[in-house]
Coordinates of C-alpha atoms in Angstrom, one line a residue:
Chain A
M1 CA 121.8 31.4 86.7
A2 CA 118.8 33.3 87.8
E3 CA 115.4 33.6 85.6
T4 CA 116.1 34.4 82.0
L5 CA 114.8 37.5 80.6
L6 CA 116.5 38.0 77.3
R7 CA 117.7 35.5 75.4
I8 CA 119.6 35.8 72.0
E9 CA 120.1 32.4 69.7
D10 CA 122.8 32.6 67.0
L11 CA 122.0 36.3 65.9
A12 CA 123.6 37.3 62.7
A13 CA 123.3 41.4 61.8
G14 CA 125.9 43.6 59.7
Y15 CA 125.8 46.5 57.3
G16 CA 125.8 46.5 53.7
R17 CA 127.7 43.2 52.6
V18 CA 129.6 42.9 55.8
T19 CA 128.0 40.6 58.8
I20 CA 129.5 41.6 61.8
L21 CA 127.8 39.3 64.4
R22 CA 128.0 35.9 63.1
G23 CA 125.8 33.7 65.2
A24 CA 125.7 34.9 68.9
T25 CA 123.9 33.4 71.6
L26 CA 123.4 34.3 75.4
A27 CA 121.2 35.1 77.7
V28 CA 120.7 38.2 80.4
A29 CA 119.4 37.1 83.9
A30 CA 116.4 39.4 85.3
G31 CA 117.7 41.8 87.7
A32 CA 121.3 41.4 86.9
V33 CA 124.4 43.3 85.0
T34 CA 125.3 41.4 82.5
T35 CA 128.7 43.0 80.7
V36 CA 129.8 42.2 77.2
I37 CA 133.3 42.4 76.5
G38 CA 135.5 42.3 73.3
P39 CA 137.9 43.8 71.4
N40 CA 137.2 46.6 69.1
G41 CA 135.1 45.1 66.0
A42 CA 133.8 42.0 68.1
G43 CA 130.3 43.3 67.2
K44 CA 129.3 44.6 70.9
S45 CA 127.1 47.8 69.5
T46 CA 125.8 45.6 66.3
L47 CA 124.6 43.5 68.7
M48 CA 122.5 46.1 70.9
R49 CA 121.6 47.7 67.4
A50 CA 120.3 44.3 66.4
I51 CA 118.2 43.8 69.8
F52 CA 116.7 47.1 70.0
G53 CA 115.5 46.7 66.3
L54 CA 117.9 49.5 65.1
L55 CA 119.3 47.0 62.8
P56 CA 117.4 44.1 61.2
P57 CA 118.9 40.5 62.1
R58 CA 120.1 38.4 59.3
A59 CA 119.6 35.5 61.4
G60 CA 118.6 34.4 64.7
R61 CA 115.9 34.8 67.0
I62 CA 115.4 37.1 70.2
F63 CA 113.5 36.1 73.2
L64 CA 111.9 39.1 75.8
A65 CA 110.3 36.9 79.1
G66 CA 109.8 34.0 76.4
E67 CA 108.1 36.1 74.0
E68 CA 110.0 36.5 70.3
I69 CA 110.9 40.0 69.7
T70 CA 113.1 39.4 66.7
G71 CA 112.8 42.3 64.4
L72 CA 110.3 44.7 66.8
G73 CA 111.0 48.5 66.3
P74 CA 112.2 50.8 69.2
R75 CA 108.2 51.8 69.8
E76 CA 107.2 48.0 70.4
L77 CA 110.4 47.4 72.7
L78 CA 109.8 50.6 74.8
R79 CA 106.1 49.2 75.4
R80 CA 107.7 46.1 76.3
G81 CA 109.7 47.7 78.8
V82 CA 113.7 47.5 76.9
V83 CA 115.2 50.8 76.9
Y84 CA 118.6 51.5 75.1
V85 CA 121.1 54.3 75.4
P86 CA 123.6 54.3 72.5
Q87 CA 127.4 55.3 73.1
G88 CA 128.4 58.6 72.7
R89 CA 126.0 62.1 73.1
N90 CA 122.7 61.3 72.7
L91 CA 120.9 64.5 73.8
F92 CA 118.7 67.3 71.7
P93 CA 121.5 70.0 72.4
E94 CA 119.1 72.7 72.0
L95 CA 116.3 71.4 74.3
T96 CA 116.4 71.9 77.9
V97 CA 117.6 69.4 80.4
R98 CA 113.3 69.2 81.4
H99 CA 112.3 68.8 78.1
N100 CA 115.2 65.8 77.4
L101 CA 113.7 64.4 79.9
E102 CA 110.2 64.3 79.1
L103 CA 111.0 62.9 75.9
G104 CA 111.6 59.3 77.3
A105 CA 108.4 59.1 77.2
A106 CA 107.5 60.4 74.0
A107 CA 106.6 57.0 72.5
F108 CA 103.6 57.0 74.6
R109 CA 100.8 59.3 76.3
I110 CA 101.2 59.2 79.9
P111 CA 99.2 60.5 82.3
D112 CA 101.6 61.3 84.9
L113 CA 104.4 62.5 82.9
D114 CA 104.5 65.6 85.1
A115 CA 105.0 63.6 88.0
R116 CA 107.3 61.3 86.6
V117 CA 109.7 63.9 85.3
E118 CA 109.5 65.8 88.8
A119 CA 110.0 62.1 90.5
M120 CA 113.2 61.7 88.2
L121 CA 114.6 65.4 88.8
D122 CA 114.3 64.6 92.8
R123 CA 116.4 61.5 92.0
F124 CA 118.8 63.2 90.1
P125 CA 119.3 66.7 92.1
L126 CA 122.1 67.6 89.7
L127 CA 119.9 67.7 86.9
A128 CA 117.3 69.4 88.7
E129 CA 119.4 72.5 89.3
R130 CA 120.0 72.6 85.6
A131 CA 116.5 71.6 84.6
G132 CA 115.7 74.6 82.6
M133 CA 119.5 75.2 81.0
Q134 CA 119.9 74.1 77.1
A135 CA 121.2 70.4 77.4
S136 CA 124.2 71.6 75.1
V137 CA 125.7 73.3 78.2
L138 CA 125.8 70.1 80.2
S139 CA 129.6 68.4 80.9
G140 CA 129.9 64.9 79.3
G141 CA 128.8 62.9 83.1
E142 CA 126.0 65.2 83.5
Q143 CA 124.9 64.3 79.6
K144 CA 125.1 60.7 80.3
L145 CA 123.2 61.1 83.6
L146 CA 120.4 62.8 81.9
E147 CA 120.6 60.2 79.2
L148 CA 120.3 57.6 81.8
A149 CA 117.2 59.4 84.0
R150 CA 115.7 59.6 80.3
A151 CA 116.1 56.1 79.8
L152 CA 114.6 55.6 83.4
L153 CA 111.7 57.4 82.8
L154 CA 109.5 54.6 81.5
D155 CA 110.3 52.3 84.5
P156 CA 112.1 49.7 82.4
A157 CA 112.4 46.0 82.9
L158 CA 115.7 46.1 80.8
L159 CA 118.1 48.7 80.2
L160 CA 120.5 48.5 77.2
I161 CA 123.4 50.6 77.6
D162 CA 126.3 50.8 75.5
E163 CA 130.0 52.1 76.5
P164 CA 128.7 54.6 79.2
S165 CA 132.3 55.2 80.4
L166 CA 133.0 56.6 77.2
G167 CA 135.1 60.1 77.4
L168 CA 133.9 60.4 81.2
S169 CA 136.5 60.9 84.2
P170 CA 137.4 57.8 86.6
R171 CA 135.3 59.3 88.9
T172 CA 132.5 59.9 87.0
T173 CA 132.4 56.7 85.6
A174 CA 132.5 55.2 89.1
E175 CA 129.0 57.5 89.9
I176 CA 127.6 56.1 86.6
F177 CA 128.6 52.7 87.7
G178 CA 127.0 53.0 91.2
I179 CA 123.8 54.0 89.8
L180 CA 123.6 51.2 87.4
G181 CA 124.5 48.9 90.5
G182 CA 121.2 50.9 92.4
L183 CA 119.0 50.0 89.3
R184 CA 120.3 46.4 89.6
D185 CA 119.3 46.0 93.3
R186 CA 116.2 47.6 92.1
G187 CA 115.1 45.0 89.6
V188 CA 116.1 46.1 86.5
A189 CA 118.5 44.1 84.4
I190 CA 121.0 45.7 82.3
L191 CA 122.9 44.1 79.2
M192 CA 126.1 46.5 79.1
I193 CA 129.1 47.1 76.8
E194 CA 132.0 48.5 78.0
Q195 CA 135.5 49.0 77.0
N196 CA 136.8 49.5 80.4
A197 CA 136.4 45.7 81.1
R198 CA 137.8 45.1 84.8
S199 CA 135.8 47.9 86.2
A200 CA 132.7 46.7 84.4
L201 CA 133.0 43.4 85.4
G202 CA 133.7 44.1 89.1
M203 CA 130.1 45.4 89.4
S204 CA 128.5 42.9 87.0
D205 CA 127.0 39.4 87.9
F206 CA 127.7 38.0 84.2
G207 CA 129.8 38.8 81.5
V208 CA 130.0 37.7 78.1
V209 CA 133.3 37.9 76.0
L210 CA 131.9 38.6 72.3
D211 CA 135.2 37.6 69.9
Q212 CA 134.4 38.0 66.0
G213 CA 131.0 38.3 66.0
R214 CA 130.9 35.0 68.2
V215 CA 130.4 34.5 72.0
A216 CA 133.8 33.4 73.0
L217 CA 133.0 33.0 76.7
E218 CA 129.5 33.4 78.9
A219 CA 130.2 33.0 82.6
P220 CA 129.8 34.6 85.9
A221 CA 131.8 38.1 85.9
A222 CA 134.1 37.1 88.5
D223 CA 135.1 34.0 86.7
I224 CA 136.0 36.1 83.2
L225 CA 137.7 38.5 85.6
A226 CA 140.1 35.7 87.0
D227 CA 140.5 34.1 83.4
P228 CA 144.2 34.7 82.0
R229 CA 143.1 34.0 78.5
I230 CA 141.1 37.5 78.8
G231 CA 144.0 40.2 79.2
R232 CA 145.3 38.1 76.3
L233 CA 142.4 38.8 74.3
F234 CA 142.3 42.1 74.6
L235 CA 145.8 42.4 73.4
G236 CA 145.1 40.9 69.8
G237 CA 144.9 37.3 70.7
G238 CA 141.9 35.1 70.4
I239 CA 140.4 33.4 73.4
G240 CA 140.4 29.6 72.8
Chain B
M1 CA 115.5 110.0 60.9
S2 CA 112.1 109.2 60.0
N3 CA 113.3 108.2 56.2
V4 CA 115.6 105.6 58.3
L5 CA 112.5 104.4 60.4
Q6 CA 110.7 104.3 57.0
L7 CA 112.9 102.2 55.3
L8 CA 113.8 99.9 58.4
L9 CA 110.0 99.3 59.0
A10 CA 109.3 98.5 55.4
G11 CA 112.4 96.1 55.3
L12 CA 111.0 94.5 58.2
A13 CA 107.8 93.8 56.5
T14 CA 109.5 92.5 53.3
G15 CA 111.9 90.8 55.8
A16 CA 108.8 89.0 57.6
I17 CA 108.0 87.4 54.1
Y18 CA 111.5 86.4 53.5
A19 CA 111.6 84.7 57.5
L20 CA 108.4 82.8 56.5
V21 CA 110.3 81.0 53.6
A22 CA 113.6 81.1 55.1
A23 CA 112.0 79.1 58.0
G24 CA 110.9 76.6 55.5
F25 CA 114.1 76.1 54.3
A26 CA 115.5 75.6 57.3
L27 CA 112.9 73.1 58.9
L28 CA 113.2 70.8 55.6
W29 CA 117.0 71.1 56.3
Q30 CA 116.8 70.3 59.7
T31 CA 114.6 66.9 59.7
S32 CA 115.4 65.7 56.2
R33 CA 118.6 67.1 54.9
A34 CA 116.4 68.0 52.1
I35 CA 117.3 71.8 50.3
N36 CA 114.1 72.7 48.5
F37 CA 115.3 75.0 45.3
A38 CA 111.6 75.0 44.2
Q39 CA 110.7 77.3 47.5
G40 CA 110.3 80.1 45.6
E41 CA 108.0 78.7 43.1
F42 CA 106.1 77.1 46.6
V43 CA 105.3 80.9 47.0
M44 CA 104.5 81.7 43.8
L45 CA 102.1 78.7 43.4
P46 CA 99.1 79.0 46.4
A47 CA 98.4 82.3 45.4
F48 CA 97.4 81.3 41.9
F49 CA 95.5 78.3 43.9
V50 CA 93.5 81.4 45.6
L51 CA 92.8 83.3 42.2
A52 CA 91.5 80.0 40.8
G53 CA 88.8 79.7 43.8
T54 CA 87.8 82.9 43.4
E55 CA 87.9 83.5 39.6
W56 CA 87.1 80.4 38.3
L57 CA 85.0 78.9 40.9
G58 CA 83.7 82.2 42.3
L59 CA 84.6 81.1 45.9
P60 CA 85.0 84.2 48.5
F61 CA 88.4 85.1 49.2
W62 CA 88.7 83.7 52.6
V63 CA 87.6 80.4 51.4
A64 CA 89.2 80.1 48.2
A65 CA 92.5 81.2 50.8
L66 CA 91.6 77.9 52.4
L67 CA 90.9 75.9 49.6
G68 CA 94.5 77.0 48.4
L69 CA 96.4 76.2 52.0
L70 CA 94.6 72.7 51.8
L71 CA 96.0 72.5 48.3
A72 CA 99.0 73.4 49.2
L73 CA 99.4 71.0 52.3
L74 CA 98.3 68.5 49.9
L75 CA 100.6 69.1 46.8
L76 CA 103.4 71.0 48.3
G77 CA 103.6 69.1 51.7
L78 CA 102.8 65.7 51.2
L79 CA 102.9 64.9 47.6
F80 CA 106.5 67.0 47.2
K81 CA 107.8 64.5 50.0
R82 CA 106.2 61.2 48.9
V83 CA 107.3 61.5 45.4
I84 CA 110.5 63.6 45.3
I85 CA 112.1 63.6 48.5
D86 CA 111.6 60.1 49.8
P87 CA 112.6 58.3 46.9
L88 CA 115.4 60.5 46.0
L89 CA 116.8 61.9 49.6
P90 CA 118.5 58.0 49.9
Q91 CA 120.6 58.9 46.8
G92 CA 122.2 62.1 48.4
V93 CA 121.6 65.5 48.4
L94 CA 122.3 66.4 44.9
P95 CA 119.6 64.4 43.5
V96 CA 117.5 66.2 45.6
V97 CA 118.5 69.5 44.3
I98 CA 118.4 68.5 40.6
A99 CA 114.8 67.5 41.1
T100 CA 113.8 70.4 43.1
I101 CA 115.2 72.9 40.5
A102 CA 113.1 70.8 38.1
V103 CA 110.0 70.9 40.0
G104 CA 110.5 74.6 40.3
I105 CA 110.8 74.8 36.5
L106 CA 107.4 72.9 36.1
L107 CA 105.4 74.9 38.4
K108 CA 106.7 77.9 37.2
E109 CA 106.0 76.8 33.3
S110 CA 102.4 75.0 34.2
V111 CA 101.5 78.5 35.8
K112 CA 102.6 80.1 32.5
E113 CA 101.0 77.7 30.2
F114 CA 97.4 76.9 32.1
Y115 CA 96.7 80.2 33.6
S116 CA 99.0 83.4 32.3
A117 CA 102.1 84.8 32.0
E118 CA 100.9 87.9 32.6
A119 CA 100.9 89.4 36.4
Q120 CA 97.2 89.0 38.1
P121 CA 96.0 91.5 40.8
F122 CA 95.6 90.0 43.9
P123 CA 93.1 90.9 46.5
A124 CA 94.8 93.1 49.3
L125 CA 94.3 92.2 52.9
T126 CA 94.0 95.6 53.8
P127 CA 92.1 98.7 52.3
G128 CA 94.6 101.0 50.8
G129 CA 96.4 104.0 52.8
N130 CA 98.9 104.7 54.9
I131 CA 99.7 105.3 58.5
D132 CA 102.3 107.6 60.0
V133 CA 104.5 106.1 62.7
L134 CA 106.7 108.7 64.4
G135 CA 106.9 110.6 61.1
A136 CA 107.4 107.6 59.0
V137 CA 104.8 107.0 56.1
L138 CA 104.0 103.1 56.3
S139 CA 101.5 101.5 54.0
L140 CA 98.9 99.4 55.9
Q141 CA 99.5 96.3 53.6
D142 CA 103.1 96.9 55.2
V143 CA 101.5 97.0 58.7
A144 CA 99.2 93.8 58.2
V145 CA 102.2 92.1 56.5
L146 CA 104.2 92.6 59.4
A147 CA 101.6 92.0 61.7
V148 CA 100.3 88.5 60.2
A149 CA 103.9 86.9 59.5
G150 CA 104.9 88.1 62.9
L151 CA 102.4 86.0 64.6
A152 CA 102.6 83.3 62.5
I153 CA 106.3 83.0 63.2
L154 CA 105.7 83.6 67.2
A155 CA 102.7 80.8 66.8
M156 CA 105.3 78.6 65.2
Q157 CA 107.8 79.2 67.7
L158 CA 105.5 78.4 70.6
F159 CA 104.2 75.4 69.0
L160 CA 107.7 73.9 68.3
G161 CA 108.9 75.4 71.8
R162 CA 106.0 74.7 74.0
T163 CA 104.1 71.7 72.7
R164 CA 105.0 68.1 73.0
L165 CA 104.6 67.7 69.1
G166 CA 106.8 70.5 68.5
R167 CA 109.5 69.3 71.0
M168 CA 109.1 65.8 69.0
M169 CA 109.6 67.9 65.8
Q170 CA 112.8 69.5 67.0
A171 CA 114.2 66.6 68.8
T172 CA 113.7 64.8 65.3
A173 CA 115.6 67.7 64.0
Q174 CA 118.4 67.5 66.0
N175 CA 119.0 63.9 66.3
P176 CA 116.8 61.8 64.4
E177 CA 118.3 58.5 65.5
V178 CA 118.4 59.0 69.2
A179 CA 114.5 60.2 68.5
E180 CA 113.8 56.8 66.9
I181 CA 115.5 55.1 69.9
L182 CA 113.2 57.3 72.2
G183 CA 110.2 55.4 69.9
I184 CA 109.8 59.1 68.1
P185 CA 107.4 58.3 65.1
T186 CA 110.5 60.4 63.4
R187 CA 108.5 59.8 59.6
R188 CA 105.5 61.1 60.8
M189 CA 107.5 64.2 62.6
V190 CA 109.5 64.9 59.0
L191 CA 106.0 64.7 57.3
Y192 CA 104.7 67.5 59.5
T193 CA 107.5 69.7 58.6
F194 CA 107.1 69.4 55.2
L195 CA 103.4 70.3 55.8
L196 CA 104.4 72.9 58.0
N197 CA 106.6 74.5 55.1
A198 CA 103.8 74.4 52.8
A199 CA 101.5 76.1 55.2
L200 CA 104.5 79.0 55.5
V201 CA 104.7 79.2 52.1
T202 CA 101.2 79.6 51.2
L203 CA 101.0 82.7 53.9
A204 CA 104.0 84.0 52.2
S205 CA 102.2 83.9 48.8
I206 CA 99.2 85.3 50.3
L207 CA 100.9 88.1 52.0
I208 CA 103.1 89.3 49.3
S209 CA 100.9 88.9 46.1
P210 CA 98.7 92.0 46.6
V211 CA 102.0 93.6 46.7
Y212 CA 104.2 92.2 43.5
L213 CA 100.8 90.7 42.0
A214 CA 100.4 87.0 41.2
K215 CA 103.0 86.2 38.4
F216 CA 104.6 82.8 37.3
D217 CA 108.5 84.1 37.7
N218 CA 107.6 85.9 41.4
G219 CA 109.4 82.9 42.8
E220 CA 112.8 83.5 40.9
T221 CA 114.2 86.2 43.3
L222 CA 112.2 85.4 46.6
G223 CA 113.3 81.7 46.2
L224 CA 116.9 82.9 45.9
V225 CA 116.9 85.8 48.8
A226 CA 115.0 83.5 51.1
F227 CA 118.1 81.1 50.7
I228 CA 120.2 83.4 51.2
A229 CA 118.1 84.9 54.4
A230 CA 118.5 81.1 55.6
I231 CA 122.2 80.7 55.0
V232 CA 122.9 84.2 56.7
G233 CA 120.7 83.8 59.4
G234 CA 121.9 79.9 60.2
F235 CA 120.5 77.1 57.7
N236 CA 120.2 74.6 60.7
Q237 CA 118.1 76.9 62.9
V238 CA 114.7 77.9 62.2
R239 CA 115.2 80.8 64.4
G240 CA 118.4 82.0 62.7
A241 CA 116.4 81.3 59.6
I242 CA 113.9 84.1 60.8
A243 CA 116.5 86.4 61.9
G244 CA 118.2 86.2 58.7
G245 CA 115.0 86.8 56.8
F246 CA 114.5 90.3 58.9
L247 CA 118.3 91.0 58.1
V248 CA 118.2 90.6 54.7
G249 CA 115.0 92.3 54.0
V250 CA 116.2 95.4 56.1
V251 CA 120.0 95.5 54.4
D252 CA 118.2 95.0 51.0
N253 CA 115.7 98.0 51.2
F254 CA 118.8 100.5 52.9
G255 CA 121.3 98.9 50.0
A256 CA 118.1 99.7 47.2
A257 CA 117.9 103.3 49.1
Y258 CA 121.6 103.9 49.7
V259 CA 123.2 102.0 47.2
S260 CA 121.5 101.3 44.0
S261 CA 118.5 99.5 43.5
D262 CA 119.9 98.0 40.6
Y263 CA 122.6 96.2 42.6
R264 CA 120.4 95.3 45.4
T265 CA 120.6 91.3 44.8
G266 CA 124.6 92.1 44.4
I267 CA 124.6 93.5 48.1
L268 CA 122.5 90.7 49.5
L269 CA 125.1 87.9 47.6
L270 CA 128.2 89.9 49.1
L271 CA 126.5 89.9 52.6
L272 CA 126.1 85.9 51.9
I273 CA 129.8 85.9 50.9
A274 CA 131.2 87.9 54.1
V275 CA 128.7 86.0 56.5
I276 CA 130.1 82.5 54.5
L277 CA 133.9 83.8 55.0
L278 CA 133.4 85.0 58.5
R279 CA 130.6 82.6 60.0
P280 CA 130.0 79.4 57.9
E281 CA 127.3 78.3 60.1
G282 CA 125.3 81.6 59.9
L283 CA 125.0 84.5 62.0
W284 CA 122.6 82.6 64.4
G285 CA 123.3 79.3 63.4
R286 CA 125.0 76.3 65.3
A287 CA 128.5 74.8 64.2
E288 CA 127.5 71.0 62.8
E289 CA 130.3 68.4 64.0
R290 CA 130.7 65.4 61.6
T291 CA 132.6 62.5 62.4
V292 CA 134.8 60.3 59.6

């Protein structure tokens, strides 16, 4: 496996009295796409929220490039090059596309912010065409594109992305996966959660199967795709 | 015709005050989901800060007004948020509603007890007199109210829409979790909206008190009407609440002139009911989605 960028050791997290993530251990390689799959309730989104400091870990440790980041909040993680795109709609509907994009760098005073925004609009011409429109008028795919562009404004080293294909057409999903593949080629490490397991693993380097809050399998994506136990897992059986 | 124009302009002047106060309702609701039922008393109080400055401390009016603004920012902005809203909001909206009603009563009774139960004259912003606008006679005070409130609303809109800080406040209001994910200091943004609300009610207080005099119970009707204005315009949209303020001011004035001044609040309540029935999100509001 390539050099590890993110290492998660025995991470536990949950809501109220319910512990959802129960000692997950996994690694995310630098410059690679790692996809986490698993049935509903396995703890995938909880994992993301705990990594990004939105949910305090109940146990375990998280390391980024060897430095412990357990319990750090979003601002500190953004400073360290980690960005997070949650599932669902994550825009500010009454702000324009350009202003939504600018807010990707809201945590910091960036002297060349305007130049970065322009560069991002050049990179995503569809957004450039709609730069002055309210974000609420964008289609689902365009909204996800804007979220991605916003996340990339800070030139992240690690992108955490939760269910990017949720509610999108197969064509738009393929476009989004294409962009993620391009990011990987530029050296960005990606930790992705995806229900659309086959497509996601097809473009990933590594896969992690999460089941009942624990990592059931961590392997090259191709090996997971070929594993007959995976289909059974999604049909309700365990992986063991 | 000139009579209609006169009613319209005077209604807009009163509506400008409602707009300031209604915008405050919307700001607090949008950023913190707090409804401040002491908002009327928040408008009543700064006038007494100014009067205390001029009469007890002998300060010139504008210095006293500045002192009133500072006190309002401290007490009605910072302290109100820290002592009332922050501890109670996690318990739900209802405790906040009850607590703010209590705050309103406390402020009202305190002014009555410690200052005076009598209506107090308040320095006018302009010399007395009227001007003629296309045959409509408008007092200079109304013109000043319309101009100052209009400029304040414009400045606030420019601040919220054209500055980085304003957009971060808007982002916090529209989607606080995503704002946090982007590293926006959401708690500070919420505090700023409370301070902005304190500034708005102070301005409303200074504008309205020369007309209605400073009195401990001024907030009762004003708070209710501004609340109606915010709902009619759109409680989740500052722009909607502002428009609602102007609309309610005009409807109130026409209702008092052509229907009956005895039923002016009733007319506004009818307007409120009609809007709630036909367009619950308000005339310029945004329908909200909830996931269960």
